[in-house]
Amino acid sequence: MADEPGGALKPMKATSDGVFQGENPLNSALPLAILQICIVVVLTRVLAFMLRPLRQPRVIAEIIGGILLGPSALGRSTAFLNTVFPKQSLTVLDTLANIGLLYFLFLVGLELDLRAIRRTGSSALVIAVAGISLPFIMGIGTSFVLESTVARGVPMGPFLVFMGVALSITAFPVLARILAELKLLTTDLGRMAMSAAAVNDVVAWILLALAIALSGSGSPLVSLWVLLTGAGFVLAAFFLLRPVLAWMARRSPEGEPVKELYICSTLAIVLAAGFATDTIGIHALFGAFIVGIIVPKEGPFAGVLLEKVEDLISGLFLPLYFVSSGLKTDVMTIRGGKSWALLVLVVATACIGKIGGTLVASLLMRVPLREALTLGFLMNTKGLVELIVLNIGKDRHVLNDETFAILVLMALITTFITTPVVMAIYKPARRGPPYKNRAVQRANPNDEFRMMACFHSTRNIPTIINLMESSRGTRKRGITVYAMHLVELSERSSAISMVHKARRNGMPFWNRRRNGDGDGDQLVVAFETYQQLSRVSIRAMTAISDLHTMHEDVVTSAHQKRAALIVLPFHKLHQVDGHMESLGDQYQHINQRVLHHAPCSVGILVDRGLGGAAQVAASDVSYTIVAAFFGGRDDREALAYGMRMVEHPGIALHVLRFPPPADSSERAADDAFLEEFRAKVANGNESVRYEEKPAAGGKAEVVEAFKAAGRCNLFLVGQGTPCAPLADRGADDCPELGPVGSYLALPEFSTVASVLVMKQYDPTAKHYDLVEEVAEIAVDVDTPGPSNRGTNTSFRA
């Protein structure tokens, strides 16, 4: 587009009349902004997907994406730069990016709880101070080297402060994401890191405000006025604005939707606060950050604000800030041995200062060496806050192009190495007590039966509850169920916030959150209601984890709670037309990993709506269960579970006994178990039907026997059944179901009967234990129930 006389850029139209009117849409602001947003989102998401195997947070992909779109890579093409990111569009791009940044800083403030910072122990406080002081001092020292080489002519005072802040900052949101993914957030180390990072964050913003005030072009008296007015704004926010927000929070009770007026008012207050701080001269983002901090964290108000804002801002607008930063970053300005040596110097200074200061302070606080070193690397995490500091410095002409590029690469490198280094040097030991009842089949059937039932969505809840009701038995010591909601850990602030607020009770945590997030409340209410109406003790749990490591949460929690059975949902969901729709291979891999690592028996539930789409009252239960018995420990486990279920007065059990192979090594154990079953359960029990099939039965006869069993509600089968595959397809796709379960899960066989495939815990087999068993260890019994809800009983095993 042509420039106006005098060198000024011709302003762009807001919208285009369209190509049929002879106009290029890219010469108009709105269609060009849409194209820019789409390119940025696609590129950053593709890079994030490529970096997932390296366990990198999404901020790394966004920084790299911004650099690639800038003059360091694609922007070297003048045609690309003038078409997609012309100079006329940069004002609109920067405005959208800063609006996204404004609200993101509001979200960061929402995640920071000042009460938690006030409760920070002396250890975390000392570590935070040391982790800021040493790199700040070393950053000032490095600034003298840069000023004498590549940063000549910059204002020295502000440059010193900007360099100190850039090297001493810790990215609180990025650190939370890394800790959550590495399952360290609820450990002592994770809590200490988050406490120190929160203190670091607050101090960094104060230092940044000082740096911005000093970087003004006026006299020192002007800088003093900026600082004093900024302090006055903070006091006014706490004493005048906080009561207004607290009033809105009080009028937003749990269980009721937050009024749209309150949401809109708060978002407008964020913009007004940003305008106030920008007018003062300390950047608009400070106002948004302060408003986020003073929003009351109790009740559903803060959680609803988080969910209303985060997806649009984090998904669409915030990545524009990385592009805006990338367009200012030209890696090619770092040329020659001197420039690359300066990059090495800055990276080394940042690492030595941050890691060294944190390490020394941690050792003085008697933190073990490996944990102290891990804490140092965690505190060296940079991210968006680092880019904010650098961009403000660039806009204020405190940092030139080469210094800016060096510091951006320093932030990228230090954050990139954090996750792999922490994974290499620190793996927290998971310890638990040994326990005896690890299977449904046991020496004393009257012992308490502990079961962990996992589910992915609310669709599974009715079946899970109906399965609990069917399994409760009539024994004096009944059944204790831990209902675990498996949630994928995302980049969303609400997911990180939810994990961060976890009550430390191992990993994962109990779902005590009532922030009006809807789904979580439904889960807890559903299970609490059922507990009130039954003799089943239930505890609702939530495991928020990366899909690659979610099995660790299931296994370690099952061991901690001494479960005898883990019930996992099949990775395919039953559809209305009878077909099964896959959730994805990753969910199947979760089940397979749990089978390899489980400390107890495992059942995989193919859910076709046991009892229908709603919870069935105990008096209305009327199920027919078919247990297939070919032989082997897994089939014995399936039948043992059936023996427990048939104690319920509304359940009928039909046992199909198929002849075992001639060379079966389990024949004696099978015969003894069946003899006990017939003597104690089947004889005289009209609810039990026992049927033996002829010895010459082949594949066709077995299939025919299943079809002749009639329309039942649930099939119980063993995973390692000594039987040839019954299906031409399916067994290879789902090896975790075994030969019989794979056939019964096919929609061609049934569209109404659920299937539970059982694998019994084998103490003689080779196990890949995730938990180290220690005989003398204090553990949390945590048996839920009406008499002890909300209490925990500790004992020494």
PDB file of N, CA, C and O in Angstrom, residues 737-766:
ATOM      1  N   LEU A 737      -8.505 -56.628  26.257  1.00  0.00           N
ATOM      2  CA  LEU A 737      -9.773 -57.304  26.546  1.00  0.00           C
ATOM      3  C   LEU A 737      -9.664 -58.815  26.474  1.00  0.00           C
ATOM      4  O   LEU A 737     -10.574 -59.526  26.926  1.00  0.00           O
ATOM      5  N   GLY A 738      -8.597 -59.335  25.878  1.00  0.00           N
ATOM      6  CA  GLY A 738      -8.460 -60.788  25.755  1.00  0.00           C
ATOM      7  C   GLY A 738      -9.314 -61.332  24.626  1.00  0.00           C
ATOM      8  O   GLY A 738     -10.096 -60.608  23.990  1.00  0.00           O
ATOM      9  N   PRO A 739      -9.233 -62.625  24.357  1.00  0.00           N
ATOM     10  CA  PRO A 739      -9.934 -63.214  23.209  1.00  0.00           C
ATOM     11  C   PRO A 739     -11.456 -63.194  23.330  1.00  0.00           C
ATOM     12  O   PRO A 739     -12.155 -62.972  22.344  1.00  0.00           O
ATOM     13  N   VAL A 740     -11.981 -63.418  24.535  1.00  0.00           N
ATOM     14  CA  VAL A 740     -13.441 -63.451  24.710  1.00  0.00           C
ATOM     15  C   VAL A 740     -14.009 -62.038  24.823  1.00  0.00           C
ATOM     16  O   VAL A 740     -15.012 -61.692  24.180  1.00  0.00           O
ATOM     17  N   GLY A 741     -13.366 -61.205  25.619  1.00  0.00           N
ATOM     18  CA  GLY A 741     -13.844 -59.843  25.790  1.00  0.00           C
ATOM     19  C   GLY A 741     -13.855 -59.053  24.491  1.00  0.00           C
ATOM     20  O   GLY A 741     -14.752 -58.244  24.257  1.00  0.00           O
ATOM     21  N   SER A 742     -12.853 -59.274  23.620  1.00  0.00           N
ATOM     22  CA  SER A 742     -12.813 -58.561  22.341  1.00  0.00           C
ATOM     23  C   SER A 742     -14.019 -58.902  21.485  1.00  0.00           C
ATOM     24  O   SER A 742     -14.562 -58.040  20.782  1.00  0.00           O
ATOM     25  N   TYR A 743     -14.464 -60.180  21.550  1.00  0.00           N
ATOM     26  CA  TYR A 743     -15.642 -60.574  20.777  1.00  0.00           C
ATOM     27  C   TYR A 743     -16.916 -59.982  21.378  1.00  0.00           C
ATOM     28  O   TYR A 743     -17.768 -59.442  20.669  1.00  0.00           O
ATOM     29  N   LEU A 744     -17.037 -60.056  22.709  1.00  0.00           N
ATOM     30  CA  LEU A 744     -18.254 -59.553  23.352  1.00  0.00           C
ATOM     31  C   LEU A 744     -18.392 -58.037  23.214  1.00  0.00           C
ATOM     32  O   LEU A 744     -19.493 -57.508  23.329  1.00  0.00           O
ATOM     33  N   ALA A 745     -17.263 -57.329  22.974  1.00  0.00           N
ATOM     34  CA  ALA A 745     -17.313 -55.873  22.831  1.00  0.00           C
ATOM     35  C   ALA A 745     -17.715 -55.432  21.435  1.00  0.00           C
ATOM     36  O   ALA A 745     -17.969 -54.243  21.222  1.00  0.00           O
ATOM     37  N   LEU A 746     -17.783 -56.375  20.483  1.00  0.00           N
ATOM     38  CA  LEU A 746     -18.159 -56.014  19.115  1.00  0.00           C
ATOM     39  C   LEU A 746     -19.637 -55.648  19.048  1.00  0.00           C
ATOM     40  O   LEU A 746     -20.474 -56.329  19.644  1.00  0.00           O
ATOM     41  N   PRO A 747     -19.983 -54.580  18.316  1.00  0.00           N
ATOM     42  CA  PRO A 747     -21.414 -54.224  18.193  1.00  0.00           C
ATOM     43  C   PRO A 747     -22.214 -55.306  17.468  1.00  0.00           C
ATOM     44  O   PRO A 747     -23.428 -55.389  17.649  1.00  0.00           O
ATOM     45  N   GLU A 748     -21.529 -56.159  16.666  1.00  0.00           N
ATOM     46  CA  GLU A 748     -22.245 -57.233  15.979  1.00  0.00           C
ATOM     47  C   GLU A 748     -22.796 -58.263  16.958  1.00  0.00           C
ATOM     48  O   GLU A 748     -23.782 -58.944  16.675  1.00  0.00           O
ATOM     49  N   PHE A 749     -22.134 -58.373  18.132  1.00  0.00           N
ATOM     50  CA  PHE A 749     -22.604 -59.356  19.109  1.00  0.00           C
ATOM     51  C   PHE A 749     -23.790 -58.814  19.906  1.00  0.00           C
ATOM     52  O   PHE A 749     -24.822 -59.463  20.043  1.00  0.00           O
ATOM     53  N   SER A 750     -23.629 -57.609  20.460  1.00  0.00           N
ATOM     54  CA  SER A 750     -24.695 -57.055  21.294  1.00  0.00           C
ATOM     55  C   SER A 750     -24.588 -55.541  21.314  1.00  0.00           C
ATOM     56  O   SER A 750     -23.497 -54.977  21.179  1.00  0.00           O
ATOM     57  N   THR A 751     -25.719 -54.915  21.479  1.00  0.00           N
ATOM     58  CA  THR A 751     -25.736 -53.460  21.637  1.00  0.00           C
ATOM     59  C   THR A 751     -26.313 -53.050  22.980  1.00  0.00           C
ATOM     60  O   THR A 751     -26.507 -51.863  23.240  1.00  0.00           O
ATOM     61  N   VAL A 752     -26.612 -54.028  23.838  1.00  0.00           N
ATOM     62  CA  VAL A 752     -27.241 -53.714  25.128  1.00  0.00           C
ATOM     63  C   VAL A 752     -26.473 -54.272  26.319  1.00  0.00           C
ATOM     64  O   VAL A 752     -26.587 -53.733  27.426  1.00  0.00           O
ATOM     65  N   ALA A 753     -25.696 -55.326  26.136  1.00  0.00           N
ATOM     66  CA  ALA A 753     -25.035 -55.984  27.263  1.00  0.00           C
ATOM     67  C   ALA A 753     -23.659 -55.371  27.508  1.00  0.00           C
ATOM     68  O   ALA A 753     -22.813 -55.337  26.618  1.00  0.00           O
ATOM     69  N   SER A 754     -23.435 -54.874  28.721  1.00  0.00           N
ATOM     70  CA  SER A 754     -22.113 -54.388  29.095  1.00  0.00           C
ATOM     71  C   SER A 754     -21.197 -55.577  29.356  1.00  0.00           C
ATOM     72  O   SER A 754     -21.660 -56.711  29.573  1.00  0.00           O
ATOM     73  N   VAL A 755     -19.891 -55.317  29.330  1.00  0.00           N
ATOM     74  CA  VAL A 755     -18.902 -56.377  29.520  1.00  0.00           C
ATOM     75  C   VAL A 755     -17.863 -55.891  30.523  1.00  0.00           C
ATOM     76  O   VAL A 755     -17.374 -54.763  30.414  1.00  0.00           O
ATOM     77  N   LEU A 756     -17.546 -56.741  31.507  1.00  0.00           N
ATOM     78  CA  LEU A 756     -16.478 -56.436  32.451  1.00  0.00           C
ATOM     79  C   LEU A 756     -15.408 -57.510  32.310  1.00  0.00           C
ATOM     80  O   LEU A 756     -15.650 -58.681  32.613  1.00  0.00           O
ATOM     81  N   VAL A 757     -14.240 -57.103  31.812  1.00  0.00           N
ATOM     82  CA  VAL A 757     -13.124 -58.021  31.585  1.00  0.00           C
ATOM     83  C   VAL A 757     -12.181 -57.929  32.779  1.00  0.00           C
ATOM     84  O   VAL A 757     -11.652 -56.851  33.081  1.00  0.00           O
ATOM     85  N   MET A 758     -11.962 -59.057  33.464  1.00  0.00           N
ATOM     86  CA  MET A 758     -11.204 -59.066  34.718  1.00  0.00           C
ATOM     87  C   MET A 758      -9.805 -59.656  34.518  1.00  0.00           C
ATOM     88  O   MET A 758      -9.627 -60.646  33.820  1.00  0.00           O
ATOM     89  N   LYS A 759      -8.831 -59.003  35.152  1.00  0.00           N
ATOM     90  CA  LYS A 759      -7.468 -59.539  35.209  1.00  0.00           C
ATOM     91  C   LYS A 759      -7.057 -59.583  36.674  1.00  0.00           C
ATOM     92  O   LYS A 759      -6.954 -58.551  37.334  1.00  0.00           O
ATOM     93  N   GLN A 760      -6.818 -60.789  37.184  1.00  0.00           N
ATOM     94  CA  GLN A 760      -6.488 -60.950  38.603  1.00  0.00           C
ATOM     95  C   GLN A 760      -5.033 -60.592  38.874  1.00  0.00           C
ATOM     96  O   GLN A 760      -4.141 -60.870  38.062  1.00  0.00           O
ATOM     97  N   TYR A 761      -4.804 -59.977  40.009  1.00  0.00           N
ATOM     98  CA  TYR A 761      -3.436 -59.676  40.441  1.00  0.00           C
ATOM     99  C   TYR A 761      -2.685 -60.970  40.686  1.00  0.00           C
ATOM    100  O   TYR A 761      -3.164 -61.862  41.389  1.00  0.00           O
ATOM    101  N   ASP A 762      -1.518 -61.084  40.092  1.00  0.00           N
ATOM    102  CA  ASP A 762      -0.698 -62.281  40.232  1.00  0.00           C
ATOM    103  C   ASP A 762       0.560 -61.928  41.013  1.00  0.00           C
ATOM    104  O   ASP A 762       1.467 -61.272  40.487  1.00  0.00           O
ATOM    105  N   PRO A 763       0.655 -62.326  42.279  1.00  0.00           N
ATOM    106  CA  PRO A 763       1.834 -61.957  43.086  1.00  0.00           C
ATOM    107  C   PRO A 763       3.127 -62.604  42.599  1.00  0.00           C
ATOM    108  O   PRO A 763       4.212 -62.135  42.944  1.00  0.00           O
ATOM    109  N   THR A 764       3.022 -63.671  41.801  1.00  0.00           N
ATOM    110  CA  THR A 764       4.230 -64.352  41.322  1.00  0.00           C
ATOM    111  C   THR A 764       4.752 -63.778  40.010  1.00  0.00           C
ATOM    112  O   THR A 764       5.851 -64.113  39.585  1.00  0.00           O
ATOM    113  N   ALA A 765       3.962 -62.930  39.353  1.00  0.00           N
ATOM    114  CA  ALA A 765       4.368 -62.395  38.056  1.00  0.00           C
ATOM    115  C   ALA A 765       5.333 -61.237  38.240  1.00  0.00           C
ATOM    116  O   ALA A 765       5.443 -60.640  39.327  1.00  0.00           O
ATOM    117  N   LYS A 766       6.023 -60.885  37.149  1.00  0.00           N
ATOM    118  CA  LYS A 766       6.936 -59.745  37.171  1.00  0.00           C
ATOM    119  C   LYS A 766       6.126 -58.466  37.095  1.00  0.00           C
ATOM    120  O   LYS A 766       5.336 -58.276  36.184  1.00  0.00           O
TER     121      LYS A 766
END
